[in-house]
mmCIF file of C-alpha atoms in Angstrom:
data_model
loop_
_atom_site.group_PDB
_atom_site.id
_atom_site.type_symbol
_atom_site.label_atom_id
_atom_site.label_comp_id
_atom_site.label_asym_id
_atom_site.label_seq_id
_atom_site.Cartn_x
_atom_site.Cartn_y
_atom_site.Cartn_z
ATOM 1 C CA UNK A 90 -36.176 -22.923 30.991
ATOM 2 C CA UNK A 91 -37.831 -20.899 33.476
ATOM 3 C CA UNK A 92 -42.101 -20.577 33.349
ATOM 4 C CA UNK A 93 -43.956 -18.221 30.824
ATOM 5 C CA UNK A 94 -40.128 -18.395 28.882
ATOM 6 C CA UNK A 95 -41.020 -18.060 25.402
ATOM 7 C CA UNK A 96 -39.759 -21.080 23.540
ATOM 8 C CA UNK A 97 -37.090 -20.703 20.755
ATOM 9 C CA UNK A 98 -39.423 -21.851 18.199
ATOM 10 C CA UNK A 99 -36.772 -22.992 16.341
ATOM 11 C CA UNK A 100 -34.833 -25.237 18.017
ATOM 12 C CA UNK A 101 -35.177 -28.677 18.770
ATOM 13 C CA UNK A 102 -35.195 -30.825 21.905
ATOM 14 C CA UNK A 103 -33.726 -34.338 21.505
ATOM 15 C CA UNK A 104 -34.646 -37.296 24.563
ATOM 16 C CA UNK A 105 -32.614 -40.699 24.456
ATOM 17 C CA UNK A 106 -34.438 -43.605 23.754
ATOM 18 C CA UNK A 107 -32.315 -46.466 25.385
ATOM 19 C CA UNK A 108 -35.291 -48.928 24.716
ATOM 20 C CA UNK A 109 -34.989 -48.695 21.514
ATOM 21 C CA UNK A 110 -32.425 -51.591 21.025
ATOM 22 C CA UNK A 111 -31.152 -52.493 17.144
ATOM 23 C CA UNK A 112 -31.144 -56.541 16.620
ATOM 24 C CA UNK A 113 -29.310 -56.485 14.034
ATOM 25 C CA UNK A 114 -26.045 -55.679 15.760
ATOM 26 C CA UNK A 115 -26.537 -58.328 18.526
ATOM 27 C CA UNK A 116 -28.222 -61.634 16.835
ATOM 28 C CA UNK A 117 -25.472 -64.433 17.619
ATOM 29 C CA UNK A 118 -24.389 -64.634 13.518
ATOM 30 C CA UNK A 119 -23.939 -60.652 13.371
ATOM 31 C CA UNK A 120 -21.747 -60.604 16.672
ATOM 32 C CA UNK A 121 -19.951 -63.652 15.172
ATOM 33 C CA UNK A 122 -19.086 -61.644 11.913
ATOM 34 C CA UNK A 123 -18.491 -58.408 13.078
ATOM 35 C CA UNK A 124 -15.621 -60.445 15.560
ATOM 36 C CA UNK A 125 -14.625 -61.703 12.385
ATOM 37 C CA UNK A 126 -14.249 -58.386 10.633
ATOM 38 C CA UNK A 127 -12.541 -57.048 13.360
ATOM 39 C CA UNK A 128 -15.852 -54.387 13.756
ATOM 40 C CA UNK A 129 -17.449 -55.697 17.186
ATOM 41 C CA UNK A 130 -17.205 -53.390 20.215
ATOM 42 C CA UNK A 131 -16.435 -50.717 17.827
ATOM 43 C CA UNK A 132 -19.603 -50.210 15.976
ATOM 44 C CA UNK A 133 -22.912 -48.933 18.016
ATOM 45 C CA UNK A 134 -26.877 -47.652 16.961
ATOM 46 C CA UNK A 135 -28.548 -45.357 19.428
ATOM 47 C CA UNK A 136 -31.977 -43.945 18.905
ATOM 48 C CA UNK A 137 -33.182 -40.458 20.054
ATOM 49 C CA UNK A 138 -36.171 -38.761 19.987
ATOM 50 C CA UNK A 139 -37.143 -35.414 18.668
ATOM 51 C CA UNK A 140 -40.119 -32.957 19.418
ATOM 52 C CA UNK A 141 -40.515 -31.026 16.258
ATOM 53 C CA UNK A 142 -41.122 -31.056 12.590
ATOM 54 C CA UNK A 143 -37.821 -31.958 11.375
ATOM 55 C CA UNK A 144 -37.249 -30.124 7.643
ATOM 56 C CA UNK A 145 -34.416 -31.849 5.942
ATOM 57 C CA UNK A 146 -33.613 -28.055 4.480
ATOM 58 C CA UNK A 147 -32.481 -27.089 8.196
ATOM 59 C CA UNK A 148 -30.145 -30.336 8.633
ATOM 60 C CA UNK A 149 -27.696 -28.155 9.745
ATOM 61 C CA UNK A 150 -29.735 -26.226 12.852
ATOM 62 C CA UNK A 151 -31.060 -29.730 13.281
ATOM 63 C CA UNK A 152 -27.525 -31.669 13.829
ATOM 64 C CA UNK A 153 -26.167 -28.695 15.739
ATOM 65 C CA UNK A 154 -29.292 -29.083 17.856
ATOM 66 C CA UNK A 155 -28.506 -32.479 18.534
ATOM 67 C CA UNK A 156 -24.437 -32.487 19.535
ATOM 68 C CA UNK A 157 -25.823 -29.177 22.152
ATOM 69 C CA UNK A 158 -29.003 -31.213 23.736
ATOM 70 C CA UNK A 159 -28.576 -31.651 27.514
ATOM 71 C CA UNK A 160 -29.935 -35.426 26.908
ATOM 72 C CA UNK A 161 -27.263 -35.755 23.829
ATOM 73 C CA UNK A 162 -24.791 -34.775 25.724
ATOM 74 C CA UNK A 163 -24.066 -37.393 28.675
ATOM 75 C CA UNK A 164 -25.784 -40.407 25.906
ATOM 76 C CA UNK A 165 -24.269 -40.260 22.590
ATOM 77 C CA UNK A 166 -21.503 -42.633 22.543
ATOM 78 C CA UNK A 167 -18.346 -42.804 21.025
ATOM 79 C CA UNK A 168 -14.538 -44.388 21.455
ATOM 80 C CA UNK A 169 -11.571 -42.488 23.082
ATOM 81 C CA UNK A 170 -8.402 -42.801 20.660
ATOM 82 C CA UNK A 171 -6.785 -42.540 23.863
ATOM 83 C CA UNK A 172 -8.201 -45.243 26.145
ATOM 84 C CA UNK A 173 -10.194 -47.584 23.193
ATOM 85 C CA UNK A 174 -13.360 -47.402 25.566
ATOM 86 C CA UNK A 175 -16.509 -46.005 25.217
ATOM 87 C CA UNK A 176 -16.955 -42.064 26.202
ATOM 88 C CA UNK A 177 -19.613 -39.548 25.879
ATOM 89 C CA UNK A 178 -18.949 -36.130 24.196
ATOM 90 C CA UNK A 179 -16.017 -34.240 26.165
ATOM 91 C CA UNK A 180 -16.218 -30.791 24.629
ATOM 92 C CA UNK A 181 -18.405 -28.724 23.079
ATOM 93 C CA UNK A 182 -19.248 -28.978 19.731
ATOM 94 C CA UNK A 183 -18.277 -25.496 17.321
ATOM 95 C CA UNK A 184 -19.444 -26.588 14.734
ATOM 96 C CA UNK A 185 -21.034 -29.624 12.197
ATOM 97 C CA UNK A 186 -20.982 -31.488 8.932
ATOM 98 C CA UNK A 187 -23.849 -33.185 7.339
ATOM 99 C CA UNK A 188 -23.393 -34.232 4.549
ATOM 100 C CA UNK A 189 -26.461 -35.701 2.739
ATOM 101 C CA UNK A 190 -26.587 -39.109 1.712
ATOM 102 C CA UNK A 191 -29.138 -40.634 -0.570
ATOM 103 C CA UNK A 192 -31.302 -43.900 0.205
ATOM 104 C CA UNK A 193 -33.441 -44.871 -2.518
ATOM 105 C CA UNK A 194 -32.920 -48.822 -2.618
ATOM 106 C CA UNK A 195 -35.504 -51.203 -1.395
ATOM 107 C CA UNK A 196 -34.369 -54.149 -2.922
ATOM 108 C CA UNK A 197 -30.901 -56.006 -2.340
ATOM 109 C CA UNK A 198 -30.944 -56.865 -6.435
ATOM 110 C CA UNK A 199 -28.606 -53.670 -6.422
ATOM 111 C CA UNK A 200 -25.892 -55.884 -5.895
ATOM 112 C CA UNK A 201 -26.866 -58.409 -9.231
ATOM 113 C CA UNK A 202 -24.310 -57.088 -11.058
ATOM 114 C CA UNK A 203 -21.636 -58.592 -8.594
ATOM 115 C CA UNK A 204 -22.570 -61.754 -9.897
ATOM 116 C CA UNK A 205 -23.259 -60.701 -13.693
ATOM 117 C CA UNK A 206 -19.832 -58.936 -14.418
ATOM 118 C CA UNK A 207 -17.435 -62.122 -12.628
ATOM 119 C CA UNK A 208 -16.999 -60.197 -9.495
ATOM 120 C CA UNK A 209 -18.747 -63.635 -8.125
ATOM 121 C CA UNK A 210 -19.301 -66.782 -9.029
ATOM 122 C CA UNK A 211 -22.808 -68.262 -9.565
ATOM 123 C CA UNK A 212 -22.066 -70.301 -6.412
ATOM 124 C CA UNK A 213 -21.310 -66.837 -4.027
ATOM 125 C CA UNK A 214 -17.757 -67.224 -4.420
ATOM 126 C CA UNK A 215 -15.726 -64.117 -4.787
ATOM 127 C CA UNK A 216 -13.654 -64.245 -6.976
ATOM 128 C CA UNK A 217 -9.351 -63.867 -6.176
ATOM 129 C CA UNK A 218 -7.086 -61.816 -7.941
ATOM 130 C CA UNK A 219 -3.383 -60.592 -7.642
ATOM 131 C CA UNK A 220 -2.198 -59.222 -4.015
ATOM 132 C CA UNK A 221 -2.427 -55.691 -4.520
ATOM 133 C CA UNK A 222 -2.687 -52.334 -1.656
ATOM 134 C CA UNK A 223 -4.921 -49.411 -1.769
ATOM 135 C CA UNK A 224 -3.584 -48.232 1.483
ATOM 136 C CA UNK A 225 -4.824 -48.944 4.199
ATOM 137 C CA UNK A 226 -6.743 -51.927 2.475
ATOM 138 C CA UNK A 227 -4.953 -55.220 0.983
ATOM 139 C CA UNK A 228 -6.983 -56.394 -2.172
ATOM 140 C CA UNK A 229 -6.644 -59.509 -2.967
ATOM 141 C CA UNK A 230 -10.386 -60.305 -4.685
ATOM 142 C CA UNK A 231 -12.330 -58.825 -7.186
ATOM 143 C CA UNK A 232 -14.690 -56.949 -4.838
ATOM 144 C CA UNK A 233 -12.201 -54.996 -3.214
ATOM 145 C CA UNK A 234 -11.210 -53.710 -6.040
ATOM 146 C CA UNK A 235 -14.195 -52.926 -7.249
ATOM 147 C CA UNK A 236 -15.100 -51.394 -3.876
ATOM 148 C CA UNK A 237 -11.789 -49.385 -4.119
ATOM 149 C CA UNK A 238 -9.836 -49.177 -7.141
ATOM 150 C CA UNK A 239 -11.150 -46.396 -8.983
ATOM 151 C CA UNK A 240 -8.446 -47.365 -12.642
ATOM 152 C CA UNK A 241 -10.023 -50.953 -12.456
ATOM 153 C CA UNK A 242 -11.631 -52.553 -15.295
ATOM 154 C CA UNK A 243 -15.052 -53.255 -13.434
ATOM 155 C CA UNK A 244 -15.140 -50.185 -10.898
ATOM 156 C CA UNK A 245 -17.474 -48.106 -13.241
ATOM 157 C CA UNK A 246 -20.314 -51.471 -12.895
ATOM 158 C CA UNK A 247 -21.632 -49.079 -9.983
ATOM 159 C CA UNK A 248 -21.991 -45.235 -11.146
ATOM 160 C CA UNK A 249 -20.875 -42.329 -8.826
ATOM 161 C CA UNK A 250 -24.854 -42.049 -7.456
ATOM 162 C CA UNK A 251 -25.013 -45.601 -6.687
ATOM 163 C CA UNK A 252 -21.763 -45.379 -4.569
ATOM 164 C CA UNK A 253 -23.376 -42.371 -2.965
ATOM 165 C CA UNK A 254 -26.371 -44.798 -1.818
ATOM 166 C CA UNK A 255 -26.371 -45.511 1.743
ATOM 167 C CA UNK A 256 -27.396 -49.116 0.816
ATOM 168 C CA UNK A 257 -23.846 -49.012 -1.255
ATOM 169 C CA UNK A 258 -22.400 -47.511 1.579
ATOM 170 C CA UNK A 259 -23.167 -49.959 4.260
ATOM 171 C CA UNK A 260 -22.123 -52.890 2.387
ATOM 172 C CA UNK A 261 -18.482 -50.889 1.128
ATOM 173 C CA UNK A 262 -17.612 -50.620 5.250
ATOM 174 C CA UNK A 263 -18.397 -53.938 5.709
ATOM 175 C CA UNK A 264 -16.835 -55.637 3.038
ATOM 176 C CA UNK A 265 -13.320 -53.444 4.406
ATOM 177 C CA UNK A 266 -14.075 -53.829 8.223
ATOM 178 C CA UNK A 267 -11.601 -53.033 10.815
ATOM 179 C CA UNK A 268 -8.069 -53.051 11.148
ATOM 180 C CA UNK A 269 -7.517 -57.056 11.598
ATOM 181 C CA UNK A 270 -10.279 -57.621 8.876
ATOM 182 C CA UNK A 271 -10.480 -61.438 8.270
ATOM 183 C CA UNK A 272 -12.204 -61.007 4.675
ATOM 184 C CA UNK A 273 -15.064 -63.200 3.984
ATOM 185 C CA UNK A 274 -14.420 -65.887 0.857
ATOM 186 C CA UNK A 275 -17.373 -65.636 0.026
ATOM 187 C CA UNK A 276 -20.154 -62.656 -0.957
ATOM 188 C CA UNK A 277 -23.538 -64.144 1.059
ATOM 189 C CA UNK A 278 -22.717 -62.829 4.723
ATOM 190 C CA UNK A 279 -22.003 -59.087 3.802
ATOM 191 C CA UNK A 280 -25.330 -58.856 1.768
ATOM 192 C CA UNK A 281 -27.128 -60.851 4.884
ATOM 193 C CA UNK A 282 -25.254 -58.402 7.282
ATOM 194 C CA UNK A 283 -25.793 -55.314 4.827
ATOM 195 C CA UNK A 284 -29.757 -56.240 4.607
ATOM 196 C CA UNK A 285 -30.317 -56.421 8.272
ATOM 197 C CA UNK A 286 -28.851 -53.394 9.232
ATOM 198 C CA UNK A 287 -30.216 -51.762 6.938
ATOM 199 C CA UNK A 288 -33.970 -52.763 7.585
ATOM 200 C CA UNK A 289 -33.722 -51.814 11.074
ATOM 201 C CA UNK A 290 -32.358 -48.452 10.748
ATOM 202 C CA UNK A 291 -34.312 -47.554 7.862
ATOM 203 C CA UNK A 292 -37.789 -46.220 7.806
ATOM 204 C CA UNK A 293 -40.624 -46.996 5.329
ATOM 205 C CA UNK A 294 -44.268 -46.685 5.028
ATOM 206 C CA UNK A 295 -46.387 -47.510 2.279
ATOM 207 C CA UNK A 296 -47.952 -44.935 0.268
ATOM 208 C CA UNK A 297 -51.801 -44.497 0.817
ATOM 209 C CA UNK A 298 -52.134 -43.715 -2.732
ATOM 210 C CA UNK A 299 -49.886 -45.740 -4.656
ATOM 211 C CA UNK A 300 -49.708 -48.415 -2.153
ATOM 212 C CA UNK A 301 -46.323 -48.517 -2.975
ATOM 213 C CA UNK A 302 -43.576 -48.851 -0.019
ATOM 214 C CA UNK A 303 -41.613 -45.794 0.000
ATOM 215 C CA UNK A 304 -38.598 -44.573 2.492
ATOM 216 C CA UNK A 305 -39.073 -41.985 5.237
ATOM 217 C CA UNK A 306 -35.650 -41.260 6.299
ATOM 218 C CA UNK A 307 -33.638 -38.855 5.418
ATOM 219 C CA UNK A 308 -29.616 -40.164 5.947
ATOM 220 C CA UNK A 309 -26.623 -37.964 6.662
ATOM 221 C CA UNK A 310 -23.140 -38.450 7.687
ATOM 222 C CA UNK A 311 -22.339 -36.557 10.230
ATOM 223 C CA UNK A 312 -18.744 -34.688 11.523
ATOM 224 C CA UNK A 313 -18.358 -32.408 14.645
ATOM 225 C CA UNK A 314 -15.825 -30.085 15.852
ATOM 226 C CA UNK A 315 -14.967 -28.522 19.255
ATOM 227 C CA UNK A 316 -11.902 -25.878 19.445
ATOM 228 C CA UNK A 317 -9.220 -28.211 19.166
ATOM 229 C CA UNK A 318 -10.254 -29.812 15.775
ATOM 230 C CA UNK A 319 -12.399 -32.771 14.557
ATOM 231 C CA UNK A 320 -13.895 -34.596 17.602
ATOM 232 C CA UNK A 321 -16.797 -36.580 17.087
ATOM 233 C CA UNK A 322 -17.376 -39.612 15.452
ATOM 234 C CA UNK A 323 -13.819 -39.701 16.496
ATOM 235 C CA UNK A 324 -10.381 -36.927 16.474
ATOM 236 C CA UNK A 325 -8.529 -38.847 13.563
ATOM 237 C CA UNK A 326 -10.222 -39.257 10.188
ATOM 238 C CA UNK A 327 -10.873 -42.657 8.905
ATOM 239 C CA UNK A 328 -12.600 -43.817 5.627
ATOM 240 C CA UNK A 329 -14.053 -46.632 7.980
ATOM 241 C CA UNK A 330 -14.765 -44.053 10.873
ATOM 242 C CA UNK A 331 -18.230 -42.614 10.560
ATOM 243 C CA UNK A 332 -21.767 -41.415 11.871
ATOM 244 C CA UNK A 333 -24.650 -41.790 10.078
ATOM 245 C CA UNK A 334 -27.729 -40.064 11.501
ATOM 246 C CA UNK A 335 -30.777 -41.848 10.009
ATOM 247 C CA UNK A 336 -33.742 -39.036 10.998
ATOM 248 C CA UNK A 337 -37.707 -40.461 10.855
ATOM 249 C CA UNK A 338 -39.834 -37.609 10.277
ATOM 250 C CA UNK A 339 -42.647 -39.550 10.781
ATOM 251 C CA UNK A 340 -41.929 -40.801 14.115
ATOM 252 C CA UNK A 341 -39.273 -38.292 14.928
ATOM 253 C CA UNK A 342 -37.201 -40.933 15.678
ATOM 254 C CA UNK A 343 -32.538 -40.390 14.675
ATOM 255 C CA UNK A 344 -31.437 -43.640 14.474
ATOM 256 C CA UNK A 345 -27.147 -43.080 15.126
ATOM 257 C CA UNK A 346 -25.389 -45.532 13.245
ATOM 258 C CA UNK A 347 -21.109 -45.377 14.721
ATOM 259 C CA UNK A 348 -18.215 -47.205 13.893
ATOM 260 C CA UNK A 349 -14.411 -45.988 14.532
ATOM 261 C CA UNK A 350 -11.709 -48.070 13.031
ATOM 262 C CA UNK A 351 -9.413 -50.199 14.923
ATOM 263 C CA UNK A 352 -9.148 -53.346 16.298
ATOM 264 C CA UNK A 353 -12.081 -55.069 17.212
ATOM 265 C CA UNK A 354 -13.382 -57.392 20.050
ATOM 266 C CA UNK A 355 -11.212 -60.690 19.573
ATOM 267 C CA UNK A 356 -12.528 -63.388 22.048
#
């Protein structure tokens, strides 16, 4: 921008925050169960900076901001279907989704009712059930099919809003993994892993007033696409292949939670 330019005061300016590392994807037990869920070396959190008010009403001009920034650009990682390494965006992005996704939940009793309805046995077990396919997924316990099988006795224990929750949502692409899942037997390290990542990504204050502890971010999964078609968080659509953009107004901090499904780190 050359001197005495006016300033768009609309847009926004983004600056990569490589400091700002995320423990819980690299404590020892994580690492050890996201090799185990066939997840590890496919699943990254990036934070970036921001310089302006962000208005959750302008998401849009906000995430199209973002995928244009000359310090996006060359930092925001993703995988190459081609290669299976990690790339920075190609092409230039045409256009965005954002799809809003709520985050109300501040307590991991959402999941009680796992253990109230015989999803899971007092002792964390869950609990088995006939081999069955909901394609790509094999089910062969209780809370896959509750996770996925929308005709199943049990599936309505969590209402359409709560599935909507990015608390729900985080623990659903856990549970399912990658593409050599090795499914956990029982339900304590997806609600350990699920609690973890979710604390670090997600802001909260507490209220000056009510003294009550209240969320800041605003969550939203994103999609981009360049000429050719779909190209960020990946070219092929995955239910287990997403970007969520967690933005802190407060801080103007986007915390980029990635995954793309396929077969994870092995050794």
């Amino acid at each position: 921008m050359a001197a005495g330019e006016p300033r768009d005061s609309g847009s926004y300016y983004f600056r990569f925050l490589p400091q700002r590392t995320f423990q819980c994807l690299s404590t020892q037990e994580t690492t050890s169960r996201l090799r185990q869920w066939s997840m590890l070396g496919r699943v990254a959190a990036q934070a970036f900076g921001f310089d302006q008010t962000f208005q959750a009403y302008r998401k849009d001009d906000f995430v199209m901001a973002f995928f244009k920034d000359p310090n996006v650009i060359p930092n925001l990682k993703l995988l190459s279907d081609s290669s299976g390494q990690w790339i920075t965006l190609g092409s230039e992005v045409k256009k965005i989704e954002a799809t809003n996704v709520p985050c109300t939940q501040l307590s991991m009793s959402f999941f009680h009712r796992l253990y109230d309805e015989d999803i899971v046995r007092d002792d964390g077990h869950i609990i088995k059930c006939l081999d069955s396919f909901c394609d790509p997924f094999p089910i062969s316990d209780e809370l896959r099919k509750v996770l996925l099988v929308e005709d199943s006795e049990k599936y309505e224990i969590f209402s359409q809003a709560d599935r909507e929750e990015f608390l729900f949502c985080l623990f659903k692409h856990l549970c399912l993994g990658g593409a050599l899942c090795q499914y956990e037997d029982v339900l304590n390290p997806y609600l350990e892993t699920t609690k973890l990542i979710y604390k670090d990504l997600v802001s909260v204050r507490k209220n000056p007033q009510t003294k009550k502890i209240q969320i800041t971010s605003s969550i939203f999964k994103v999609t981009a696409y360049d000429s050719a078609g779909m190209c960020y968080p990946s070219t092929k659509s995955h239910e287990q292949t997403f970007s969520y953009f967690l933005v802190d107004p407060i801080r103007r901090h986007v915390h980029v939670l990635y995954h793309c499904y396929g077969v994870g780190e092995m050794s």
